[in-house]
PDB file of C-alpha atoms in Angstrom:
ATOM      1  CA  UNK M  29     -58.649  10.997 116.375  1.00 51.00           C
ATOM      2  CA  UNK M  30     -57.234   9.125 118.639  1.00 54.00           C
ATOM      3  CA  UNK M  31     -53.879   7.722 120.246  1.00 52.00           C
ATOM      4  CA  UNK M  32     -53.650   4.932 122.062  1.00 50.00           C
ATOM      5  CA  UNK M  33     -50.547   4.512 123.847  1.00 49.00           C
ATOM      6  CA  UNK M  34     -47.882   1.442 122.986  1.00 51.00           C
ATOM      7  CA  UNK M  35     -46.585   0.887 126.122  1.00 47.00           C
ATOM      8  CA  UNK M  36     -50.223   0.963 127.898  1.00 71.00           C
ATOM      9  CA  UNK M  37     -52.406  -2.138 126.466  1.00 89.00           C
ATOM     10  CA  UNK M  38     -56.100  -0.995 126.993  1.00 93.00           C
ATOM     11  CA  UNK M  39     -58.944  -3.678 127.805  1.00 95.00           C
ATOM     12  CA  UNK M  40     -62.125  -3.484 125.038  1.00 95.00           C
ATOM     13  CA  UNK M  41     -63.634  -1.678 128.153  1.00 95.00           C
ATOM     14  CA  UNK M  42     -61.505   0.888 128.463  1.00 96.00           C
ATOM     15  CA  UNK M  43     -61.189   1.205 124.924  1.00 97.00           C
ATOM     16  CA  UNK M  44     -64.868   1.743 124.692  1.00 96.00           C
ATOM     17  CA  UNK M  45     -64.692   4.050 127.257  1.00 96.00           C
ATOM     18  CA  UNK M  46     -61.581   5.924 125.173  1.00 97.00           C
ATOM     19  CA  UNK M  47     -63.960   6.274 121.695  1.00 98.00           C
ATOM     20  CA  UNK M  48     -66.782   8.141 123.546  1.00 97.00           C
ATOM     21  CA  UNK M  49     -64.308  10.802 125.916  1.00 97.00           C
ATOM     22  CA  UNK M  50     -61.925  11.518 123.275  1.00 97.00           C
ATOM     23  CA  UNK M  51     -64.648  10.889 119.651  1.00 98.00           C
ATOM     24  CA  UNK M  52     -67.988  11.067 120.617  1.00 98.00           C
ATOM     25  CA  UNK M  53     -69.381  13.728 122.770  1.00 98.00           C
ATOM     26  CA  UNK M  54     -66.583  16.036 121.230  1.00 98.00           C
ATOM     27  CA  UNK M  55     -68.156  15.009 117.996  1.00 98.00           C
ATOM     28  CA  UNK M  56     -71.502  15.099 119.033  1.00 98.00           C
ATOM     29  CA  UNK M  57     -71.012  18.427 120.826  1.00 97.00           C
ATOM     30  CA  UNK M  58     -69.705  20.270 117.822  1.00 97.00           C
ATOM     31  CA  UNK M  59     -73.161  18.774 116.052  1.00 97.00           C
ATOM     32  CA  UNK M  60     -75.097  20.993 118.293  1.00 97.00           C
ATOM     33  CA  UNK M  61     -75.600  17.822 121.381  1.00 97.00           C
ATOM     34  CA  UNK M  62     -76.457  18.611 124.999  1.00 96.00           C
ATOM     35  CA  UNK M  63     -75.231  14.643 126.204  1.00 95.00           C
ATOM     36  CA  UNK M  64     -75.923  12.735 130.138  1.00 93.00           C
ATOM     37  CA  UNK M  65     -73.934   9.215 130.099  1.00 93.00           C
ATOM     38  CA  UNK M  66     -74.443   7.866 126.779  1.00 95.00           C
ATOM     39  CA  UNK M  67     -76.955  10.053 125.177  1.00 97.00           C
ATOM     40  CA  UNK M  68     -76.798  12.761 123.437  1.00 97.00           C
ATOM     41  CA  UNK M  69     -80.249  15.528 122.665  1.00 97.00           C
ATOM     42  CA  UNK M  70     -80.843  18.765 120.489  1.00 97.00           C
ATOM     43  CA  UNK M  71     -83.938  20.547 120.610  1.00 95.00           C
ATOM     44  CA  UNK M  72     -85.092  21.583 117.251  1.00 96.00           C
ATOM     45  CA  UNK M  73     -88.445  23.194 118.757  1.00 93.00           C
ATOM     46  CA  UNK M  74     -91.194  21.783 118.403  1.00 94.00           C
ATOM     47  CA  UNK M  75     -89.066  17.877 118.953  1.00 96.00           C
ATOM     48  CA  UNK M  76     -85.640  16.784 119.789  1.00 96.00           C
ATOM     49  CA  UNK M  77     -83.263  14.525 117.399  1.00 98.00           C
ATOM     50  CA  UNK M  78     -82.190  11.951 120.615  1.00 98.00           C
ATOM     51  CA  UNK M  79     -79.049   9.525 120.457  1.00 98.00           C
ATOM     52  CA  UNK M  80     -78.137   6.801 123.113  1.00 97.00           C
ATOM     53  CA  UNK M  81     -74.982   4.144 122.476  1.00 97.00           C
ATOM     54  CA  UNK M  82     -76.281   0.991 123.555  1.00 95.00           C
ATOM     55  CA  UNK M  83     -74.146  -1.642 124.616  1.00 92.00           C
ATOM     56  CA  UNK M  84     -74.965  -5.263 124.631  1.00 88.00           C
ATOM     57  CA  UNK M  85     -75.891  -7.076 128.288  1.00 89.00           C
ATOM     58  CA  UNK M  86     -72.979  -9.373 127.026  1.00 90.00           C
ATOM     59  CA  UNK M  87     -69.818  -6.805 127.237  1.00 88.00           C
ATOM     60  CA  UNK M  88     -66.975  -7.716 128.953  1.00 90.00           C
ATOM     61  CA  UNK M  89     -63.892  -6.141 130.030  1.00 91.00           C
ATOM     62  CA  UNK M  90     -62.348  -8.078 126.911  1.00 94.00           C
ATOM     63  CA  UNK M  91     -65.381  -8.282 124.539  1.00 93.00           C
ATOM     64  CA  UNK M  92     -67.220  -4.425 124.377  1.00 94.00           C
ATOM     65  CA  UNK M  93     -70.047  -4.688 121.156  1.00 93.00           C
ATOM     66  CA  UNK M  94     -72.598  -1.085 121.255  1.00 95.00           C
ATOM     67  CA  UNK M  95     -75.189  -0.014 118.810  1.00 95.00           C
ATOM     68  CA  UNK M  96     -76.735   3.269 118.918  1.00 97.00           C
ATOM     69  CA  UNK M  97     -80.678   4.281 118.704  1.00 97.00           C
ATOM     70  CA  UNK M  98     -81.720   6.816 116.992  1.00 98.00           C
ATOM     71  CA  UNK M  99     -84.915   8.854 117.301  1.00 97.00           C
ATOM     72  CA  UNK M 100     -87.091  12.088 117.995  1.00 97.00           C
ATOM     73  CA  UNK M 101     -89.237  12.705 121.030  1.00 96.00           C
ATOM     74  CA  UNK M 102     -91.797  15.028 120.631  1.00 96.00           C
ATOM     75  CA  UNK M 103     -91.312  18.360 123.347  1.00 94.00           C
ATOM     76  CA  UNK M 104     -94.472  18.901 124.578  1.00 92.00           C
ATOM     77  CA  UNK M 105     -94.459  15.214 125.338  1.00 92.00           C
ATOM     78  CA  UNK M 106     -91.776  14.972 127.421  1.00 93.00           C
ATOM     79  CA  UNK M 107     -91.248  13.910 131.308  1.00 90.00           C
ATOM     80  CA  UNK M 108     -89.062  16.818 132.162  1.00 82.00           C
ATOM     81  CA  UNK M 109     -91.759  19.843 133.452  1.00 72.00           C
ATOM     82  CA  UNK M 110     -88.979  21.907 131.781  1.00 80.00           C
ATOM     83  CA  UNK M 111     -88.810  20.558 128.770  1.00 72.00           C
ATOM     84  CA  UNK M 112     -84.610  20.854 128.288  1.00 85.00           C
ATOM     85  CA  UNK M 113     -83.919  17.750 127.939  1.00 90.00           C
ATOM     86  CA  UNK M 114     -84.908  14.208 126.418  1.00 93.00           C
ATOM     87  CA  UNK M 115     -84.369  11.288 127.877  1.00 93.00           C
ATOM     88  CA  UNK M 116     -84.489   7.734 125.938  1.00 94.00           C
ATOM     89  CA  UNK M 117     -88.099   6.879 127.414  1.00 94.00           C
ATOM     90  CA  UNK M 118     -89.524  10.022 125.373  1.00 95.00           C
ATOM     91  CA  UNK M 119     -89.094   9.182 122.075  1.00 95.00           C
ATOM     92  CA  UNK M 120     -91.655   8.542 120.070  1.00 96.00           C
ATOM     93  CA  UNK M 121     -89.907   7.328 116.824  1.00 97.00           C
ATOM     94  CA  UNK M 122     -86.714   5.261 117.368  1.00 96.00           C
ATOM     95  CA  UNK M 123     -84.501   2.678 114.862  1.00 96.00           C
ATOM     96  CA  UNK M 124     -81.203   1.467 115.524  1.00 95.00           C
ATOM     97  CA  UNK M 125     -77.899   3.075 113.792  1.00 95.00           C
ATOM     98  CA  UNK M 126     -77.749   0.056 110.960  1.00 93.00           C
ATOM     99  CA  UNK M 127     -81.541   1.430 109.719  1.00 94.00           C
ATOM    100  CA  UNK M 128     -79.436   4.022 108.061  1.00 94.00           C
ATOM    101  CA  UNK M 129     -75.780   2.126 106.812  1.00 93.00           C
ATOM    102  CA  UNK M 130     -76.145   1.489 103.840  1.00 93.00           C
ATOM    103  CA  UNK M 131     -75.189  -2.128 102.810  1.00 90.00           C
ATOM    104  CA  UNK M 132     -71.104  -1.813 102.146  1.00 91.00           C
ATOM    105  CA  UNK M 133     -71.732   0.131 105.576  1.00 92.00           C
ATOM    106  CA  UNK M 134     -73.660  -2.538 107.502  1.00 90.00           C
ATOM    107  CA  UNK M 135     -70.410  -5.008 107.684  1.00 88.00           C
ATOM    108  CA  UNK M 136     -66.863  -4.050 107.941  1.00 88.00           C
ATOM    109  CA  UNK M 137     -63.428  -4.580 110.235  1.00 88.00           C
ATOM    110  CA  UNK M 138     -65.724  -3.626 113.336  1.00 94.00           C
ATOM    111  CA  UNK M 139     -69.453  -4.431 112.213  1.00 91.00           C
ATOM    112  CA  UNK M 140     -70.409  -7.959 111.807  1.00 79.00           C
ATOM    113  CA  UNK M 141     -73.805  -9.623 112.057  1.00 71.00           C
ATOM    114  CA  UNK M 142     -73.600 -10.964 114.702  1.00 64.00           C
ATOM    115  CA  UNK M 143     -72.926  -8.079 116.419  1.00 70.00           C
ATOM    116  CA  UNK M 144     -74.841  -6.275 118.350  1.00 80.00           C
ATOM    117  CA  UNK M 145     -74.007  -2.645 116.146  1.00 91.00           C
ATOM    118  CA  UNK M 146     -70.031  -2.132 116.476  1.00 95.00           C
ATOM    119  CA  UNK M 147     -67.081  -4.581 118.357  1.00 94.00           C
ATOM    120  CA  UNK M 148     -64.605  -3.407 120.305  1.00 95.00           C
ATOM    121  CA  UNK M 149     -61.761  -6.929 121.687  1.00 94.00           C
ATOM    122  CA  UNK M 150     -58.865  -6.055 123.404  1.00 95.00           C
ATOM    123  CA  UNK M 151     -56.760  -6.539 120.282  1.00 96.00           C
ATOM    124  CA  UNK M 152     -58.717  -3.107 118.278  1.00 96.00           C
ATOM    125  CA  UNK M 153     -56.583  -0.632 117.334  1.00 96.00           C
ATOM    126  CA  UNK M 154     -58.324   2.110 118.481  1.00 96.00           C
ATOM    127  CA  UNK M 155     -57.403   4.927 115.872  1.00 97.00           C
ATOM    128  CA  UNK M 156     -58.688   2.743 113.155  1.00 96.00           C
ATOM    129  CA  UNK M 157     -61.704   2.180 115.088  1.00 97.00           C
ATOM    130  CA  UNK M 158     -62.505   5.531 115.687  1.00 97.00           C
ATOM    131  CA  UNK M 159     -61.920   6.277 111.743  1.00 96.00           C
ATOM    132  CA  UNK M 160     -64.448   3.764 110.955  1.00 95.00           C
ATOM    133  CA  UNK M 161     -66.928   4.400 113.194  1.00 96.00           C
ATOM    134  CA  UNK M 162     -66.753   7.996 112.157  1.00 97.00           C
ATOM    135  CA  UNK M 163     -67.018   6.914 108.498  1.00 96.00           C
ATOM    136  CA  UNK M 164     -71.006   6.296 109.981  1.00 96.00           C
ATOM    137  CA  UNK M 165     -71.442   8.796 112.191  1.00 97.00           C
ATOM    138  CA  UNK M 166     -70.011  12.084 110.756  1.00 98.00           C
ATOM    139  CA  UNK M 167     -71.366  10.471 106.414  1.00 97.00           C
ATOM    140  CA  UNK M 168     -74.031   8.453 107.077  1.00 96.00           C
ATOM    141  CA  UNK M 169     -75.326   8.865 110.320  1.00 97.00           C
ATOM    142  CA  UNK M 170     -75.552  12.431 111.190  1.00 98.00           C
ATOM    143  CA  UNK M 171     -76.166  14.513 107.878  1.00 97.00           C
ATOM    144  CA  UNK M 172     -79.610  11.968 107.752  1.00 97.00           C
ATOM    145  CA  UNK M 173     -80.478  13.437 111.222  1.00 97.00           C
ATOM    146  CA  UNK M 174     -79.755  17.049 110.604  1.00 95.00           C
ATOM    147  CA  UNK M 175     -82.092  17.584 107.901  1.00 97.00           C
ATOM    148  CA  UNK M 176     -85.035  16.734 110.196  1.00 98.00           C
ATOM    149  CA  UNK M 177     -86.259  20.464 110.455  1.00 98.00           C
ATOM    150  CA  UNK M 178     -89.729  19.783 111.401  1.00 97.00           C
ATOM    151  CA  UNK M 179     -92.080  17.514 112.412  1.00 96.00           C
ATOM    152  CA  UNK M 180     -93.542  16.694 109.026  1.00 96.00           C
ATOM    153  CA  UNK M 181     -89.640  15.934 108.195  1.00 98.00           C
ATOM    154  CA  UNK M 182     -90.172  13.418 111.739  1.00 98.00           C
ATOM    155  CA  UNK M 183     -92.824  11.422 109.714  1.00 97.00           C
ATOM    156  CA  UNK M 184     -91.475  11.340 106.743  1.00 97.00           C
ATOM    157  CA  UNK M 185     -88.411   9.948 107.604  1.00 98.00           C
ATOM    158  CA  UNK M 186     -90.066   7.952 110.247  1.00 97.00           C
ATOM    159  CA  UNK M 187     -92.932   6.420 107.583  1.00 97.00           C
ATOM    160  CA  UNK M 188     -90.687   3.881 106.079  1.00 96.00           C
ATOM    161  CA  UNK M 189     -89.992   1.894 109.250  1.00 95.00           C
ATOM    162  CA  UNK M 190     -92.948   0.834 109.902  1.00 94.00           C
ATOM    163  CA  UNK M 191     -94.158   0.532 113.598  1.00 96.00           C
ATOM    164  CA  UNK M 192     -92.218   3.657 114.045  1.00 95.00           C
ATOM    165  CA  UNK M 193     -93.912   5.865 111.947  1.00 95.00           C
ATOM    166  CA  UNK M 194     -97.104   5.240 112.266  1.00 96.00           C
ATOM    167  CA  UNK M 195     -96.534   5.826 115.756  1.00 96.00           C
ATOM    168  CA  UNK M 196     -94.524   9.726 115.523  1.00 97.00           C
ATOM    169  CA  UNK M 197     -97.502  10.361 112.781  1.00 96.00           C
ATOM    170  CA  UNK M 198    -100.432   8.883 115.578  1.00 96.00           C
ATOM    171  CA  UNK M 199     -98.519  11.133 118.269  1.00 96.00           C
ATOM    172  CA  UNK M 200     -98.256  14.270 116.148  1.00 96.00           C
ATOM    173  CA  UNK M 201    -101.249  14.322 115.004  1.00 95.00           C
ATOM    174  CA  UNK M 202    -103.140  13.714 118.820  1.00 93.00           C
ATOM    175  CA  UNK M 203    -101.034  16.976 120.580  1.00 91.00           C
ATOM    176  CA  UNK M 204    -102.432  18.825 116.765  1.00 88.00           C
ATOM    177  CA  UNK M 205    -105.804  17.995 117.975  1.00 90.00           C
ATOM    178  CA  UNK M 206    -105.838  19.134 121.437  1.00 83.00           C
ATOM    179  CA  UNK M 207    -103.861  22.696 119.997  1.00 77.00           C
ATOM    180  CA  UNK M 208    -107.101  23.126 118.146  1.00 76.00           C
ATOM    181  CA  UNK M 209    -109.024  22.299 120.655  1.00 78.00           C
ATOM    182  CA  UNK M 210    -107.355  24.821 123.250  1.00 79.00           C
ATOM    183  CA  UNK M 211    -108.094  27.425 120.363  1.00 73.00           C
ATOM    184  CA  UNK M 212    -111.284  27.243 119.843  1.00 67.00           C
TER     185      UNK M 212
END
């Protein structure tokens, strides 16, 4: 985990940067994700899994809150013609991290209803924060995302989320129809 020096007092913003550098980027790399800035993607062939760390616009040096946007981008619809990476704008379906957390994890020391997901302050113990968030990431979020291995899995996964399930299903059907017309 992250070791916080008692000699150096870090601001909330510095703690967030350290959390991303020391925990989040290595963990997602270990899980097969590539990264650029605060975006991570993993190709699954016909689609990409996508994770975005979104910071609140109201953040300051003393208080930082953020959430994770989780989604799927269809490879055939990527804006990158080389189709080697997905961006936030490529997503056909997306949800926030809280949608994947059970009720007993939607609130904890670093996650309250009034926060924009997770909260770090100047007084936050970075090791404890990382420990709490790692439970959500490693035990609840990533296992659900990693089970998405086909477009059918993705459609079934996003179906309970209303618009996003419908949107993904329609985009997949459009691609299938286009492929069918090309092959005829």
